[in-house]
PDB file of C-alpha atoms in Angstrom:
ATOM      1  CA  GLY A   6       0.001   0.060   0.021  1.00 90.00           C
ATOM      2  CA  GLN A   7       3.066   2.355  -0.221  1.00 92.00           C
ATOM      3  CA  THR A   8       4.103   4.359  -3.207  1.00 95.00           C
ATOM      4  CA  PRO A   9       7.442   3.054  -4.991  1.00 95.00           C
ATOM      5  CA  GLU A  10       9.396   5.990  -3.574  1.00 96.00           C
ATOM      6  CA  THR A  11       8.130   5.431   0.084  1.00 96.00           C
ATOM      7  CA  SER A  12       8.619   1.648  -0.213  1.00 96.00           C
ATOM      8  CA  GLU A  13      12.138   2.133  -1.482  1.00 95.00           C
ATOM      9  CA  LEU A  14      12.965   4.563   1.264  1.00 95.00           C
ATOM     10  CA  ASN A  15      11.583   2.209   3.957  1.00 94.00           C
ATOM     11  CA  PHE A  16      13.520  -0.464   2.329  1.00 94.00           C
ATOM     12  CA  LEU A  17      16.871   1.290   2.346  1.00 92.00           C
ATOM     13  CA  GLN A  18      16.213   2.569   6.095  1.00 93.00           C
ATOM     14  CA  LYS A  19      15.852  -0.984   7.153  1.00 93.00           C
ATOM     15  CA  ALA A  20      18.781  -2.283   5.152  1.00 89.00           C
ATOM     16  CA  GLN A  21      21.158   0.160   6.741  1.00 85.00           C
ATOM     17  CA  THR A  22      20.572  -1.076  10.232  1.00 86.00           C
ATOM     18  CA  LEU A  23      21.541  -4.542   9.427  1.00 82.00           C
ATOM     19  CA  GLU A  24      24.941  -5.734  10.898  1.00 73.00           C
ATOM     20  CA  THR A  25      26.177  -6.718   7.321  1.00 76.00           C
ATOM     21  CA  TYR A  26      25.086  -3.404   5.508  1.00 80.00           C
ATOM     22  CA  GLY A  27      27.786  -1.915   3.372  1.00 76.00           C
ATOM     23  CA  VAL A  28      30.128  -4.894   4.026  1.00 82.00           C
ATOM     24  CA  ASP A  29      32.659  -6.057   1.454  1.00 81.00           C
ATOM     25  CA  PRO A  30      33.525  -9.732   2.468  1.00 89.00           C
ATOM     26  CA  HIS A  31      36.668 -11.586   1.288  1.00 94.00           C
ATOM     27  CA  PRO A  32      36.809 -15.106   1.789  1.00 95.00           C
ATOM     28  CA  CYS A  33      40.065 -16.581   3.642  1.00 96.00           C
ATOM     29  CA  LYS A  34      41.212 -18.975   6.519  1.00 97.00           C
ATOM     30  CA  ASP A  35      42.546 -18.084   9.960  1.00 94.00           C
ATOM     31  CA  VAL A  36      45.710 -19.628  11.434  1.00 94.00           C
ATOM     32  CA  SER A  37      43.819 -22.827  12.484  1.00 95.00           C
ATOM     33  CA  GLY A  38      42.681 -23.388   8.838  1.00 95.00           C
ATOM     34  CA  ASN A  39      39.104 -22.374   9.809  1.00 95.00           C
ATOM     35  CA  PRO A  40      37.192 -20.397   6.801  1.00 96.00           C
ATOM     36  CA  ALA A  41      36.319 -16.904   7.467  1.00 96.00           C
ATOM     37  CA  PHE A  42      35.436 -13.630   5.878  1.00 94.00           C
ATOM     38  CA  LEU A  43      37.568 -10.596   6.273  1.00 94.00           C
ATOM     39  CA  ALA A  44      35.192  -7.641   5.746  1.00 93.00           C
ATOM     40  CA  PHE A  45      35.371  -3.919   5.191  1.00 91.00           C
ATOM     41  CA  THR A  46      32.671  -1.599   6.428  1.00 87.00           C
ATOM     42  CA  PRO A  47      32.227   2.215   6.622  1.00 84.00           C
ATOM     43  CA  PHE A  48      33.126   1.761  10.499  1.00 87.00           C
ATOM     44  CA  GLY A  49      36.001  -0.467  10.475  1.00 90.00           C
ATOM     45  CA  PHE A  50      37.362  -4.055   9.653  1.00 90.00           C
ATOM     46  CA  THR A  51      35.535  -7.014  10.838  1.00 91.00           C
ATOM     47  CA  VAL A  52      36.267 -11.018  10.670  1.00 93.00           C
ATOM     48  CA  LEU A  53      33.231 -13.085  10.081  1.00 91.00           C
ATOM     49  CA  GLN A  54      33.173 -16.762  10.767  1.00 91.00           C
ATOM     50  CA  GLY A  55      30.048 -18.497   9.985  1.00 84.00           C
ATOM     51  CA  ASN A  56      27.085 -16.134  11.095  1.00 78.00           C
ATOM     52  CA  ARG A  57      28.945 -14.411  13.850  1.00 87.00           C
ATOM     53  CA  ARG A  58      31.295 -11.490  13.948  1.00 88.00           C
ATOM     54  CA  VAL A  59      34.729 -12.802  15.893  1.00 91.00           C
ATOM     55  CA  HIS A  60      36.509  -9.474  15.515  1.00 91.00           C
ATOM     56  CA  PHE A  61      35.804  -5.946  14.815  1.00 92.00           C
ATOM     57  CA  LEU A  62      38.398  -2.948  14.723  1.00 93.00           C
ATOM     58  CA  LYS A  63      37.529   0.659  14.120  1.00 93.00           C
ATOM     59  CA  TRP A  64      39.455   2.226  11.297  1.00 93.00           C
ATOM     60  CA  GLU A  65      41.073   4.521  13.872  1.00 93.00           C
ATOM     61  CA  GLU A  66      42.561   1.538  15.721  1.00 94.00           C
ATOM     62  CA  VAL A  67      43.953  -0.205  12.381  1.00 94.00           C
ATOM     63  CA  THR A  68      47.534   0.997  12.152  1.00 94.00           C
ATOM     64  CA  LYS A  69      48.809  -1.179   9.418  1.00 96.00           C
ATOM     65  CA  LEU A  70      47.617  -3.602   6.585  1.00 96.00           C
ATOM     66  CA  LYS A  71      50.187  -5.812   5.213  1.00 97.00           C
ATOM     67  CA  PHE A  72      50.568  -8.683   2.777  1.00 97.00           C
ATOM     68  CA  GLU A  73      53.078 -11.386   1.871  1.00 97.00           C
ATOM     69  CA  ALA A  74      52.147 -14.034  -0.832  1.00 96.00           C
ATOM     70  CA  LYS A  75      48.999 -15.542   0.726  1.00 97.00           C
ATOM     71  CA  THR A  76      49.386 -14.026   3.905  1.00 97.00           C
ATOM     72  CA  PHE A  77      47.514 -11.004   5.302  1.00 97.00           C
ATOM     73  CA  HIS A  78      48.202  -9.163   8.546  1.00 97.00           C
ATOM     74  CA  ILE A  79      46.266  -6.380  10.322  1.00 96.00           C
ATOM     75  CA  TYR A  80      48.017  -4.706  12.907  1.00 96.00           C
ATOM     76  CA  ALA A  81      46.038  -2.587  15.406  1.00 95.00           C
ATOM     77  CA  THR A  82      46.105  -0.661  18.767  1.00 93.00           C
ATOM     78  CA  GLN A  83      43.220  -0.721  21.362  1.00 85.00           C
ATOM     79  CA  ASN A  84      43.135   1.515  24.233  1.00 82.00           C
ATOM     80  CA  GLU A  85      46.527   2.912  23.466  1.00 76.00           C
ATOM     81  CA  ASP A  86      48.380  -0.059  25.017  1.00 82.00           C
ATOM     82  CA  ARG A  87      47.068  -3.169  23.647  1.00 90.00           C
ATOM     83  CA  LYS A  88      48.540  -4.211  20.313  1.00 93.00           C
ATOM     84  CA  ILE A  89      46.719  -6.835  18.208  1.00 92.00           C
ATOM     85  CA  ILE A  90      48.094  -8.409  15.050  1.00 94.00           C
ATOM     86  CA  LEU A  91      45.615 -10.564  13.299  1.00 95.00           C
ATOM     87  CA  THR A  92      46.902 -12.991  10.592  1.00 96.00           C
ATOM     88  CA  TYR A  93      44.653 -14.661   7.883  1.00 97.00           C
ATOM     89  CA  PHE A  94      45.374 -16.467   4.660  1.00 97.00           C
ATOM     90  CA  ALA A  95      43.980 -15.799   1.278  1.00 97.00           C
ATOM     91  CA  PRO A  96      43.308 -18.506  -1.529  1.00 96.00           C
ATOM     92  CA  THR A  97      45.836 -16.881  -3.827  1.00 97.00           C
ATOM     93  CA  PRO A  98      48.604 -14.133  -3.764  1.00 97.00           C
ATOM     94  CA  GLU A  99      46.508 -12.236  -6.236  1.00 97.00           C
ATOM     95  CA  ALA A 100      43.435 -12.527  -3.871  1.00 96.00           C
ATOM     96  CA  CYS A 101      45.756 -11.377  -0.843  1.00 97.00           C
ATOM     97  CA  LYS A 102      46.875  -8.384  -2.867  1.00 97.00           C
ATOM     98  CA  HIS A 103      43.374  -7.396  -3.656  1.00 96.00           C
ATOM     99  CA  LEU A 104      42.295  -7.872   0.019  1.00 96.00           C
ATOM    100  CA  TRP A 105      45.134  -5.435   0.904  1.00 97.00           C
ATOM    101  CA  LYS A 106      44.311  -2.911  -1.824  1.00 96.00           C
ATOM    102  CA  CYS A 107      40.611  -2.844  -0.682  1.00 94.00           C
ATOM    103  CA  GLY A 108      41.369  -2.522   2.881  1.00 94.00           C
ATOM    104  CA  VAL A 109      43.848   0.227   2.293  1.00 95.00           C
ATOM    105  CA  GLU A 110      41.349   2.004   0.092  1.00 94.00           C
ATOM    106  CA  ASN A 111      38.536   1.735   2.388  1.00 91.00           C
ATOM    107  CA  GLN A 112      40.594   2.922   5.335  1.00 93.00           C
ATOM    108  CA  ALA A 113      41.577   6.008   3.555  1.00 94.00           C
ATOM    109  CA  PHE A 114      38.243   6.968   2.445  1.00 92.00           C
ATOM    110  CA  TYR A 115      36.602   6.336   5.617  1.00 88.00           C
ATOM    111  CA  LYS A 116      39.192   7.611   8.128  1.00 84.00           C
TER     112      LYS A 116
END
């Protein structure tokens, strides 16, 4: 019973409240070999395993993104004294470089 314009606006307002709205997921594996998705959002960097978020870092906390062959590293600092290094493995070196490039571009844009 809504006009197309109202319906579209309501749809977009509902969509942007979802946890995965605006997420750019990339498949990878953690250090234990478990499948995961590294995802970039407007608010930061997140790691998804299955249907749950296992890590979230705000863009301000991410200090460095680095890749070596298939290995992708995320360096972050939380609460000025807690340093974190997350390591993940992409399927190919090209996928890892693409992941790094997407991360650097998203961080530059949103930070």
